[in-house]
CSV table of C-alpha atoms and ligand atoms in Angstrom, one decimal:
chain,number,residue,atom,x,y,z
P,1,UNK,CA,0.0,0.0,0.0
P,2,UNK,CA,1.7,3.6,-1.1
P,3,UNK,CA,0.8,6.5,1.2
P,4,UNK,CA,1.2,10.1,-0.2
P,5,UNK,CA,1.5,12.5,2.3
P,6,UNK,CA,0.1,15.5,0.1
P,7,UNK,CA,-3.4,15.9,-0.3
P,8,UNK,CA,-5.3,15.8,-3.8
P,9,UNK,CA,-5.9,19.7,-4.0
P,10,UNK,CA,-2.3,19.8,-2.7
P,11,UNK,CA,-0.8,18.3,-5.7
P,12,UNK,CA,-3.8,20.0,-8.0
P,13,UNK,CA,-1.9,23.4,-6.7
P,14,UNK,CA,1.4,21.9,-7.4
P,15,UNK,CA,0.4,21.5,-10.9
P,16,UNK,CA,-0.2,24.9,-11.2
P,17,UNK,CA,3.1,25.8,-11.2
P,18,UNK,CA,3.2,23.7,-14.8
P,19,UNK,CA,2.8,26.7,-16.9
P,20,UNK,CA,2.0,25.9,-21.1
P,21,UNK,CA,4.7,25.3,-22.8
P,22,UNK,CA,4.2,27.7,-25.7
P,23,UNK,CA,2.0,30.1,-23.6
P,24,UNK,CA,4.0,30.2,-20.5
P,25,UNK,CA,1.8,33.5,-18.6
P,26,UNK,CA,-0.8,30.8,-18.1
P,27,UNK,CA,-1.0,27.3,-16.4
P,28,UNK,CA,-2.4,23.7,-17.2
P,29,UNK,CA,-4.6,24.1,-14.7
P,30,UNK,CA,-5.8,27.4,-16.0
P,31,UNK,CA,-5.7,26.1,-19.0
P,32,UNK,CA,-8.4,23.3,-18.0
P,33,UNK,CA,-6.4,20.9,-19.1
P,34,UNK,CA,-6.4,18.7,-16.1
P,35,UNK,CA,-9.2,16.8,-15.4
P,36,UNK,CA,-8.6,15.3,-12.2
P,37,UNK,CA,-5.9,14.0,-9.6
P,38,UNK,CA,-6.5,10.1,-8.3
P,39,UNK,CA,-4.8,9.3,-5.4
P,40,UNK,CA,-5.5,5.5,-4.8
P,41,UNK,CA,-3.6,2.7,-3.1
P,42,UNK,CA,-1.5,2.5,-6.2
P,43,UNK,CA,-0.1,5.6,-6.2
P,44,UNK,CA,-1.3,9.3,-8.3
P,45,UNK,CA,-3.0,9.5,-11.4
P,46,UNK,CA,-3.2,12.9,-13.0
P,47,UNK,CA,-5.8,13.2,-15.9
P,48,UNK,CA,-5.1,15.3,-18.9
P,49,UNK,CA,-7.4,15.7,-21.6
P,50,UNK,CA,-5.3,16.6,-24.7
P,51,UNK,CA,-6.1,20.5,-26.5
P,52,UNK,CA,-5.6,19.8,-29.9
P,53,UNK,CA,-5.1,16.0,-31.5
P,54,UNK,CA,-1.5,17.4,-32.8
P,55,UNK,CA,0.1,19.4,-30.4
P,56,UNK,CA,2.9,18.8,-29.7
P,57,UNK,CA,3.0,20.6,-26.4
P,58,UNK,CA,1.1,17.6,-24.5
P,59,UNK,CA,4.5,15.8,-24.8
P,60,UNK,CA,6.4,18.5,-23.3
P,61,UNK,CA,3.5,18.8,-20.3
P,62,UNK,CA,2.9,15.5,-19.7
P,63,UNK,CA,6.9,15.2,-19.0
P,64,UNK,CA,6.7,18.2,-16.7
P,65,UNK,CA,4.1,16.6,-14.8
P,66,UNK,CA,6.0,13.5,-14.3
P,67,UNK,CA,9.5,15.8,-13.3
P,68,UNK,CA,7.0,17.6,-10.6
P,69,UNK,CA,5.7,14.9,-8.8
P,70,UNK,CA,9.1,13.0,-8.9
P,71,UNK,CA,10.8,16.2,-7.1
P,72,UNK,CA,8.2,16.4,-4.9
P,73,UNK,CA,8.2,12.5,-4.1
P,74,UNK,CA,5.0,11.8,-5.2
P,75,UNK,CA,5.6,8.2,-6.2
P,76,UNK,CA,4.6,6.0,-8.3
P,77,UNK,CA,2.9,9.0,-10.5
P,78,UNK,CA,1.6,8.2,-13.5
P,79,UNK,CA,-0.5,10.8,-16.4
P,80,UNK,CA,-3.5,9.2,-17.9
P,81,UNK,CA,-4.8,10.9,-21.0
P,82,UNK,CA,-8.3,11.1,-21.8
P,83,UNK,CA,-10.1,12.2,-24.8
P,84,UNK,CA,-13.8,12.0,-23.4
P,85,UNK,CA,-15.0,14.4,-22.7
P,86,UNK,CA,-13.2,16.5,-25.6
P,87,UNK,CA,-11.2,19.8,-24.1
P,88,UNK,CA,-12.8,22.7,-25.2
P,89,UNK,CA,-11.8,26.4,-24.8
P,90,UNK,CA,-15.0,26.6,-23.0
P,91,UNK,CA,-12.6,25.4,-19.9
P,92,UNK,CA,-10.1,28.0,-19.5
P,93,UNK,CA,-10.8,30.4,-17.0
P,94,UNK,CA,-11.2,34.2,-16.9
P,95,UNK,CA,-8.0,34.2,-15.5
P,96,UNK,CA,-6.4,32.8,-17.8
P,97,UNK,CA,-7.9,34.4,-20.4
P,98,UNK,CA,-7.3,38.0,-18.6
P,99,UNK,CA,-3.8,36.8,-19.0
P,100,UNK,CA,-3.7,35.9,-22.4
P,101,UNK,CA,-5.0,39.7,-23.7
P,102,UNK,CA,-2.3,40.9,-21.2
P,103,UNK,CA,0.1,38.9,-23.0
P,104,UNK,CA,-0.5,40.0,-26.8
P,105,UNK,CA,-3.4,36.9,-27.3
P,106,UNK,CA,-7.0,37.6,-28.0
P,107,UNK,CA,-8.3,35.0,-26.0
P,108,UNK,CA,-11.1,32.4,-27.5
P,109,UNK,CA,-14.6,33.5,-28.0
P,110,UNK,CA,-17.6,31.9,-26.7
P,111,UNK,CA,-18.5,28.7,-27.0
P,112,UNK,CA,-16.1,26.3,-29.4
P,113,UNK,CA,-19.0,24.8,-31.1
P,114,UNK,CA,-20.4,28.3,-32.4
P,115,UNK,CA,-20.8,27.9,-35.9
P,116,UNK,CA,-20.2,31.4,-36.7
P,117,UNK,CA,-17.1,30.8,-35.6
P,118,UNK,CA,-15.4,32.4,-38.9
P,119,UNK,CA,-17.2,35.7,-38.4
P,120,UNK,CA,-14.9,38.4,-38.6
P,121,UNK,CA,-14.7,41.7,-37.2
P,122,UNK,CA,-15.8,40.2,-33.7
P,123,UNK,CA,-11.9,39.7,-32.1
P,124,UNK,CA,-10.9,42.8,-30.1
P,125,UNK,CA,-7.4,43.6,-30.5
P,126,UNK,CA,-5.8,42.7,-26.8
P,127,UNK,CA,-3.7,45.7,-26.9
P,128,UNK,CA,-6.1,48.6,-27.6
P,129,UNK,CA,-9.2,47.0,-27.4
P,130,UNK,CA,-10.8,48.3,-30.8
P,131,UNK,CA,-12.9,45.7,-32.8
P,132,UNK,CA,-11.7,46.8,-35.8
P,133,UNK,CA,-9.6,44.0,-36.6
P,134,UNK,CA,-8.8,41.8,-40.0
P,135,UNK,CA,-7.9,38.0,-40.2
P,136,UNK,CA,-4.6,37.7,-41.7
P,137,UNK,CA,-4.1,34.2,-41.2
P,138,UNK,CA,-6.0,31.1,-40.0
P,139,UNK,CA,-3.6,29.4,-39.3
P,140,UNK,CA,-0.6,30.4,-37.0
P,141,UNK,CA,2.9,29.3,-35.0
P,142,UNK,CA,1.0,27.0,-33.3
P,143,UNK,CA,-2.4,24.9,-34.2
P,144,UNK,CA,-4.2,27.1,-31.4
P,145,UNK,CA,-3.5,30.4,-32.6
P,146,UNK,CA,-4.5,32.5,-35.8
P,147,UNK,CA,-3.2,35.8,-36.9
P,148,UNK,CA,-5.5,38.8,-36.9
P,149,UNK,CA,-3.9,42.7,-37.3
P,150,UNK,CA,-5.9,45.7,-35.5
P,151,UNK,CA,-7.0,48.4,-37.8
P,152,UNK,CA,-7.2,50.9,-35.5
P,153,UNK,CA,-3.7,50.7,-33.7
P,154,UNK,CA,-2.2,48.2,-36.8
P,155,UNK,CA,-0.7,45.7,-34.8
P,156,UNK,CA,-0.4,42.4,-35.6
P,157,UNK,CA,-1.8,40.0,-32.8
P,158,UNK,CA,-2.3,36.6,-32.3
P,159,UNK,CA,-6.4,35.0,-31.7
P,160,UNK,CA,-6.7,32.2,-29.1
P,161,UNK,CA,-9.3,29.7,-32.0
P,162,UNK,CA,-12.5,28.5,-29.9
P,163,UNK,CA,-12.4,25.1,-29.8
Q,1,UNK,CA,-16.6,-10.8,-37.8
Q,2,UNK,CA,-17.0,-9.7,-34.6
Q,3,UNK,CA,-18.2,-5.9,-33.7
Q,4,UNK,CA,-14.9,-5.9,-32.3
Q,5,UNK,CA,-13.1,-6.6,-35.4
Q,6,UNK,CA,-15.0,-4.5,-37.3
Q,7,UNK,CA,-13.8,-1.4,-34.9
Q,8,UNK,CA,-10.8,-2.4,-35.4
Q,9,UNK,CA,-10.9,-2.0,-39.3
Q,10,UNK,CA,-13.3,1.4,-39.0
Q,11,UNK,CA,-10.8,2.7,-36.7
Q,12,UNK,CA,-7.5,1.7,-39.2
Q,13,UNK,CA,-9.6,3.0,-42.0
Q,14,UNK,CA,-10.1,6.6,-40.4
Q,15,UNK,CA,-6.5,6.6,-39.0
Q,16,UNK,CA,-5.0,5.7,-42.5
Q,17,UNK,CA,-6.9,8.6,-44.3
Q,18,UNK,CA,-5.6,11.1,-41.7
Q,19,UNK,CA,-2.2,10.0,-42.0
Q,20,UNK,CA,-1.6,9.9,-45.6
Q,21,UNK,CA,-3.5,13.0,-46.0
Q,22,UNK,CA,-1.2,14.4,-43.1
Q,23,UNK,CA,1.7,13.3,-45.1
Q,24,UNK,CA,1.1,15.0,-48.4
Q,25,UNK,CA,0.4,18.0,-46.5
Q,26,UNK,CA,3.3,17.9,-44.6
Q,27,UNK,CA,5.0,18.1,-48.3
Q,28,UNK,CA,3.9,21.6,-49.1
Q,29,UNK,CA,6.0,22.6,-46.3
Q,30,UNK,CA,8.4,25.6,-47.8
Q,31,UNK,CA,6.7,24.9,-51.0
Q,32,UNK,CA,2.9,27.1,-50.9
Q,33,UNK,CA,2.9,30.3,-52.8
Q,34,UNK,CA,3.0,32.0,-49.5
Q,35,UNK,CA,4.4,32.2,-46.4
Q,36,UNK,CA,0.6,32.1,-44.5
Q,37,UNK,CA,-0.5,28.6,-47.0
Q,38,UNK,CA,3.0,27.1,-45.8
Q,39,UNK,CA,1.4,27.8,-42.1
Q,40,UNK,CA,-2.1,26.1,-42.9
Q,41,UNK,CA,-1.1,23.1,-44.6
Q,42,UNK,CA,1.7,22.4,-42.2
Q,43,UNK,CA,-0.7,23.2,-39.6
Q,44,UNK,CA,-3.6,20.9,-41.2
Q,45,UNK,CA,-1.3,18.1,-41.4
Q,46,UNK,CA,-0.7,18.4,-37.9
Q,47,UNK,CA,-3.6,18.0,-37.0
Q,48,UNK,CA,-3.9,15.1,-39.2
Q,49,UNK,CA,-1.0,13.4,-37.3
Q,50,UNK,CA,-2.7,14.3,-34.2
Q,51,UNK,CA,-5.9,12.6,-35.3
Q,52,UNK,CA,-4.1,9.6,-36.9
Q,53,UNK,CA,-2.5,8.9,-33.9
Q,54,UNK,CA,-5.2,8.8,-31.6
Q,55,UNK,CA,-7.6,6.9,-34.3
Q,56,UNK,CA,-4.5,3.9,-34.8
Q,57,UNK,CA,-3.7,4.2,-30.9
Q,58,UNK,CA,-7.7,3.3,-30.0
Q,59,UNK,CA,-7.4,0.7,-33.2
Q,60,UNK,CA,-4.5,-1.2,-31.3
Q,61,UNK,CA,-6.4,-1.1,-28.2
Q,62,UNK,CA,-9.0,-3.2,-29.6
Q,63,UNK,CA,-7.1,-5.2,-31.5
Q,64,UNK,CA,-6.1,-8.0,-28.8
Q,65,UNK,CA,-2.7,-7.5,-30.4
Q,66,UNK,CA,-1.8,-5.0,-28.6
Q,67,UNK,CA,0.0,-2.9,-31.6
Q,68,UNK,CA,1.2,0.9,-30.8
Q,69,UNK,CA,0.0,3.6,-33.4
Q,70,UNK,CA,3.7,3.5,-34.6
Q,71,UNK,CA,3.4,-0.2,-35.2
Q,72,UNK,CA,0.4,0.4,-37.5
Q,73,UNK,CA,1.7,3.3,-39.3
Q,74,UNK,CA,5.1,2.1,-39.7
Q,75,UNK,CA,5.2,-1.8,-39.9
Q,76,UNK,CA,2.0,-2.7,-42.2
Q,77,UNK,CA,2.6,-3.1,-46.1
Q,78,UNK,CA,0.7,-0.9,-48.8
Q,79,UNK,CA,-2.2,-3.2,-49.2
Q,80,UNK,CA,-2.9,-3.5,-45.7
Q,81,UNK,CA,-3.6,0.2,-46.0
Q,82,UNK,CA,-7.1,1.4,-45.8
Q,83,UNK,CA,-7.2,4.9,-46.8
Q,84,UNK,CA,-9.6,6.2,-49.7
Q,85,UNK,CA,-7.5,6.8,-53.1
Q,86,UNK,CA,-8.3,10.3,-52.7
Q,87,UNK,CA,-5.6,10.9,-50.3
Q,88,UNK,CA,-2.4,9.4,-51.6
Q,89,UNK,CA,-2.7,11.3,-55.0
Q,90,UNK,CA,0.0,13.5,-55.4
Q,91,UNK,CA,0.2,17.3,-55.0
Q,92,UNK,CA,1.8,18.8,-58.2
Q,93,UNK,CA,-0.4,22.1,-58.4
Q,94,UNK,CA,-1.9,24.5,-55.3
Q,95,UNK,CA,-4.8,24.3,-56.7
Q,96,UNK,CA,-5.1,20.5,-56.5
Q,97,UNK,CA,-4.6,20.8,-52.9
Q,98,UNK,CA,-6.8,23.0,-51.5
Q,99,UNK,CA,-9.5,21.7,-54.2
Q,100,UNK,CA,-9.0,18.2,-52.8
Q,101,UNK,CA,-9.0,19.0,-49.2
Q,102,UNK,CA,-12.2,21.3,-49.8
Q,103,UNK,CA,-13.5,17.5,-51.0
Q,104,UNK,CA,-12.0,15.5,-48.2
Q,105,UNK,CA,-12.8,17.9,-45.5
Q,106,UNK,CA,-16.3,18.8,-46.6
Q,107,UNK,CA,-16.5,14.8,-45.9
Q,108,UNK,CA,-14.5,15.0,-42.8
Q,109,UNK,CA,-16.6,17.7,-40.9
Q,110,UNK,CA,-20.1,15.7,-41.7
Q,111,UNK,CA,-18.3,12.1,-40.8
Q,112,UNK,CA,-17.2,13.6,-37.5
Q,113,UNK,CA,-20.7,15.6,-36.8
Q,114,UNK,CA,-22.4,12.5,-37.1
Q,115,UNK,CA,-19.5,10.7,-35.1
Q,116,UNK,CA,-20.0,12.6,-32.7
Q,117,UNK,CA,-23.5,10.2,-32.1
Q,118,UNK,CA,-21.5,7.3,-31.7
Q,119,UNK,CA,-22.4,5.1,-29.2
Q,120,UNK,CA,-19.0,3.8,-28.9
Q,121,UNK,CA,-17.6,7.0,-26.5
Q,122,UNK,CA,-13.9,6.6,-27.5
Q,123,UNK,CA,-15.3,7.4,-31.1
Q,124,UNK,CA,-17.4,10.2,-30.4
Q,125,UNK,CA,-14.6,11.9,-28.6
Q,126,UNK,CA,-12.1,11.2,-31.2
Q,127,UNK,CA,-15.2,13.5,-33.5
Q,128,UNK,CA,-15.8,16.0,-31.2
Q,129,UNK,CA,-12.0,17.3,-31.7
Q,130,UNK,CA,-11.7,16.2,-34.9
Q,131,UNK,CA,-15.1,18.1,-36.4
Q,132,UNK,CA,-13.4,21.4,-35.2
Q,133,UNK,CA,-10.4,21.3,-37.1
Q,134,UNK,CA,-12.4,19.8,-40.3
Q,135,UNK,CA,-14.9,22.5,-39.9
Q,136,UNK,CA,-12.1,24.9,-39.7
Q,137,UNK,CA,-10.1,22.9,-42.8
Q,138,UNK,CA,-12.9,23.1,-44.8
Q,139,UNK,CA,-13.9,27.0,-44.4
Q,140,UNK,CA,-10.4,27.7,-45.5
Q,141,UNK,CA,-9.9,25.4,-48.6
Q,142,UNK,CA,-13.1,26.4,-49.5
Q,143,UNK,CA,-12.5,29.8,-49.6
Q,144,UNK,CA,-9.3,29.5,-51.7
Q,145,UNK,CA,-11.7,27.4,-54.3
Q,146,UNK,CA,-13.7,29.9,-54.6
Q,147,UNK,CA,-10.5,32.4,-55.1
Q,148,UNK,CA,-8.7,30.4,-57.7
Q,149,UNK,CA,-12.0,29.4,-59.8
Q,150,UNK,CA,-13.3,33.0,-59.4
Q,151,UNK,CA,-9.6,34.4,-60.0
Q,152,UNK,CA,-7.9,34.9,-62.8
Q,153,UNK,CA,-8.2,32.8,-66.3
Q,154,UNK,CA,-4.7,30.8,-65.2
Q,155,UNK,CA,-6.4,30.3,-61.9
Q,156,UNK,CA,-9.8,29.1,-63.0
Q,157,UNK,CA,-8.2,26.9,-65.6
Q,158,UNK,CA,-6.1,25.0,-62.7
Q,159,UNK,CA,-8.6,24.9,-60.2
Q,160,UNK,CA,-11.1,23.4,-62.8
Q,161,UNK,CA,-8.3,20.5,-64.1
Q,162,UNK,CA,-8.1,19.8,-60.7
Q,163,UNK,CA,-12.1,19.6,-60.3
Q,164,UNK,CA,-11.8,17.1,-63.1
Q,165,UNK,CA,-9.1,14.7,-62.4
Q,166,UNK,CA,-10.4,14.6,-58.7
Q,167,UNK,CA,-14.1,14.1,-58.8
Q,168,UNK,CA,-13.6,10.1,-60.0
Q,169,UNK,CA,-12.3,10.0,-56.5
Q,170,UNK,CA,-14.5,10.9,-54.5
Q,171,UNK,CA,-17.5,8.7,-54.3
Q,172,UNK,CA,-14.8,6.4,-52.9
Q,173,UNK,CA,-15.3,8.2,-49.5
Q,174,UNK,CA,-19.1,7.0,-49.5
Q,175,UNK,CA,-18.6,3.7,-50.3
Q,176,UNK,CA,-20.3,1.1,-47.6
Q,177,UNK,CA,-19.3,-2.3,-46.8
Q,178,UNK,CA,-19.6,-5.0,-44.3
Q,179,UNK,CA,-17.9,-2.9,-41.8
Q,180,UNK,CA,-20.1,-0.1,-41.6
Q,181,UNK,CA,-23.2,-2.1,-42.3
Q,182,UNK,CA,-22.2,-4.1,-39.1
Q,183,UNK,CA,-21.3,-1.1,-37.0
Q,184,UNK,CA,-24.4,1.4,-38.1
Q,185,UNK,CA,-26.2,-1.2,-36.8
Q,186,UNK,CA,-24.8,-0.7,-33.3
Q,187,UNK,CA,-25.1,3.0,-33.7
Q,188,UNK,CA,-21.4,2.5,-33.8
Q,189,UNK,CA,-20.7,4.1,-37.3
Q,190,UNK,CA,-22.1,6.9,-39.6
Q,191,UNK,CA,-24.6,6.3,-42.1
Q,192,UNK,CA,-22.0,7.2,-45.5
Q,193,UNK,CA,-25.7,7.7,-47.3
Q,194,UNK,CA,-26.9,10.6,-45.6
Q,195,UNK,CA,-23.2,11.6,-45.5
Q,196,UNK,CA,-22.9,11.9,-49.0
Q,197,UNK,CA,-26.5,13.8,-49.5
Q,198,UNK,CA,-25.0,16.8,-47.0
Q,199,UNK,CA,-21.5,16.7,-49.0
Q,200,UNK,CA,-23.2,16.9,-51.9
Q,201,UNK,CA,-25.0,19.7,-51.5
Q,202,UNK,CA,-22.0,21.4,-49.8
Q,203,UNK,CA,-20.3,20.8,-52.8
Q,204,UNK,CA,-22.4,21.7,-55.3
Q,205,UNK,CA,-23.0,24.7,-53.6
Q,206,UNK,CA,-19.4,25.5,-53.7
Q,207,UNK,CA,-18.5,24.8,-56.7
Q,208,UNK,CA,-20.5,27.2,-58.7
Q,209,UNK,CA,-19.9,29.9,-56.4
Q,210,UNK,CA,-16.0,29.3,-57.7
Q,211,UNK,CA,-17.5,29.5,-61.3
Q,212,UNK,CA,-16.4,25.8,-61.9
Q,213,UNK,CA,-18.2,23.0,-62.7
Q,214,UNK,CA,-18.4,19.4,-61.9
Q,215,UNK,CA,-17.9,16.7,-64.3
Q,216,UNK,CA,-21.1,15.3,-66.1
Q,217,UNK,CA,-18.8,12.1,-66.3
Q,218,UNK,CA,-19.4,9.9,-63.1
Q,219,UNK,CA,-17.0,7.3,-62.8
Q,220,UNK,CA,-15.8,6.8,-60.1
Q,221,UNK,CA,-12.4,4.7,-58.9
Q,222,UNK,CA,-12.5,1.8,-56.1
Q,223,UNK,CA,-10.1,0.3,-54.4
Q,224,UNK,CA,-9.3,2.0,-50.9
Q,225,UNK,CA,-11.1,-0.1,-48.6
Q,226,UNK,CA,-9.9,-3.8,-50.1
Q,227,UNK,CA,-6.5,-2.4,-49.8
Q,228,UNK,CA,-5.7,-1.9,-54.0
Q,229,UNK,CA,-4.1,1.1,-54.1
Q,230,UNK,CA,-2.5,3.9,-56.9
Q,231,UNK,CA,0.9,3.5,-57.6
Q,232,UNK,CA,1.2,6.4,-55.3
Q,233,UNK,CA,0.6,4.9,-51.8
Q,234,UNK,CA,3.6,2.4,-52.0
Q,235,UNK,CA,6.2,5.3,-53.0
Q,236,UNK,CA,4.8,7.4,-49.7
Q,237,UNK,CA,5.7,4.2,-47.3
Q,238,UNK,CA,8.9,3.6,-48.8
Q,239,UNK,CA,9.9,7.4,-47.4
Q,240,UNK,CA,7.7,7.6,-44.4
Q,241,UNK,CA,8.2,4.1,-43.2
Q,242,UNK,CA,11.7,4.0,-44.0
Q,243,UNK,CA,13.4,4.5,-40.5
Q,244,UNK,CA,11.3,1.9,-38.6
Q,245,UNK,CA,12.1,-0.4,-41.4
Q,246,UNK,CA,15.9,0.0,-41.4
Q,247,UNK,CA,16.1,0.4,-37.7
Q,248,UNK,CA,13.2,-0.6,-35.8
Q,249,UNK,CA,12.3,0.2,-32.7
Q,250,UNK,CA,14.9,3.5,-33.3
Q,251,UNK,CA,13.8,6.0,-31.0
Q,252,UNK,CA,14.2,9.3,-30.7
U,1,ZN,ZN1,-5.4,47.6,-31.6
């Protein structure tokens, strides 16, 4: 029988420390992309729900998770990925997305499965707030993010896609 | 054959269409016309590996083999592949691409709507992602149809060829067979009838909106889902399954 000292919302706290690896102002946690921490008799499962199928990011973060609990003898650990339900960016929190606009990202709009979801004209620009903003690019650096520029203050920017 | 078998084969069939269309997009990579098409169809291959991955994973799972999603990408031969034809055709013209993925992902977004429904929940998960990105795939290739056939006379003319040599190809993607008869009968797999009544209309929506038209000729090429492939498919493996085959089990 294992015995981990630290309790589950403990180690959920602990996680936040994980931050995204290509969005590093916000957290996994933040980032709702941890379902859930098991602690059982065999030891501490963290559940992850993947973002997108291709990212290459869950790599990185399931990896971080497994260095965290290590240093902090949380043993055995294990990450368990789930795909149901699906992650949507219905799950990140204001926080996070207060810290995305901060950051230079428009965060995602309300709710992923809008179908108007190519509507333009309807991302503020996170640096002056204007709405008067063109899609450059639907697809950017990474399969999250698509590049918009402000017409009112002409900076390019970066969009957060619902999803 | 068991339900379970038949998932198995579903699953492989899915899988294998993402992960050759994922590879001939990951060829326009520093060859679009611009900088922002280099970025889509990188990023729609992605997302393509991403599915494949999870779709060959689950496939494994069930298999009571126990194979890894590298094993069945990377150690099957070219008939064992169960992709539609559509997919392993090569790329020569950026018009042929985005023409063909307006096809494929027209398909993909209804599939994975009505996947969704599954009543097998690894499935319907699988969809829920995977609608997203073809919803988004398909808004985008459809808009460059409609900007190459409603472009300039060079344009139209390549986006129509492409129309032409690719519409024999695609009532593949519709095709039933024991598998999905077996599976739609445990709510398991999408009806490819109705399928192909919403693509369809998509699609003939589209195409005249890109002043093109669709071929009055309608045959249609077979092959996919018995394994008999183009010529293309076996050149594809020879590159992409070449490491595992010359050192297997090389990891990174
Ligand atoms: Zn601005």
């Amino acid at each position: 029988m294992v015995k981990i000292s630290q309790s589950r919302s403990q180690i959920l706290d602990l996680l936040s420390s994980i931050p995204d690896p290509e969005i590093p102002v916000v957290n996994i946690i933040e980032m709702g992309m941890v379902r859930d921490v098991i602690l059982t008799e065999d030891g501490c499962d963290v559940i992850l729900m993947p973002t997108y199928n291709g990212c290459p990011a869950m790599a990185q973060i399931e990896a971080d998770i497994l260095v965290l609990l290590k240093r902090e003898q949380i043993a055995p650990a294990k990450v368990t990925i789930v795909l149901d339900p699906a992650w949507t960016t219905d799950w990140m929190t204001e926080e996070a997305k207060e810290k995305l606009r901060n950051y230079g990202i428009a965060p995602p709009l309300h709710s992923s499965c809008n179908s108007d979801q190519f509507a333009r004209n309807t991302i503020r620009c996170p640096i002056c707030n204007s709405v008067q903003t063109s899609l450059v690019s639907r697809f950017g650096s990474t399969p999250c993010k698509s590049l918009y520029r402000c017409d009112s203050c002409f900076e390019p920017f970066e969009y957060f896609k619902c999803h | 054959m068991t339900e379970q078998q038949a998932l198995f084969k579903y699953c492989v069939r899915l899988g294998d269409n993402a992960l050759i269309q994922s590879y001939r997009l990951a060829e326009w990579c520093s060859n679009a016309p611009m900088l922002e098409e280099d970025l889509a169809l990188t990023n729609m291959a992605l997302d393509m590996t991403g599915r494949a991955q999870m779709l060959l994973q689950y496939a494994g799972s069930i298999s009571g083999e126990g194979q890894t999603s590298d094993d069945l990408a990377y150690r099957r031969s070219e008939p064992e592949y169960r992709n539609n034809l559509i997919s392993e055709l090569p790329d020569n013209d950026f018009a042929f691409v985005m023409v063909k993925q307006m096809f494929t992902s027209t398909f993909e977004y209804f599939l994975y709507l009505a996947l969704m429904e599954s009543s097998d929940k690894t499935l319907a998960a699988i969809a829920a992602k995977s609608v997203k990105e073809a919803r988004y795939h398909m808004a985008h290739t459809s808009d460059w149809v409609v900007r190459l056939g409603d472009g300039t006379g060079e344009s139209n003319r390549r986006a129509q060829e492409a129309v032409n040599a690719l519409w024999p190809y695609t009532g593949e993607l519709f095709e039933t067979d024991d598998v999905d008869r077996l599976l739609q009968e445990k709510g398991v797999a999408a009806n490819l009838e109705q399928i192909q009544i919403w693509w369809r209309q998509y699609v003939i929506e589209t195409i005249p909106a890109a002043k093109l038209e669709l071929p009055s000729d309608d045959y249609q090429h077979t092959g996919g889902r018995i394994g008999v492939h183009t010529e293309y498919l076996g050149h594809i493996l020879s590159e992409m399954q070449y490491l595992q085959r010359a050192y297997p089990d090389a990891k990174w």
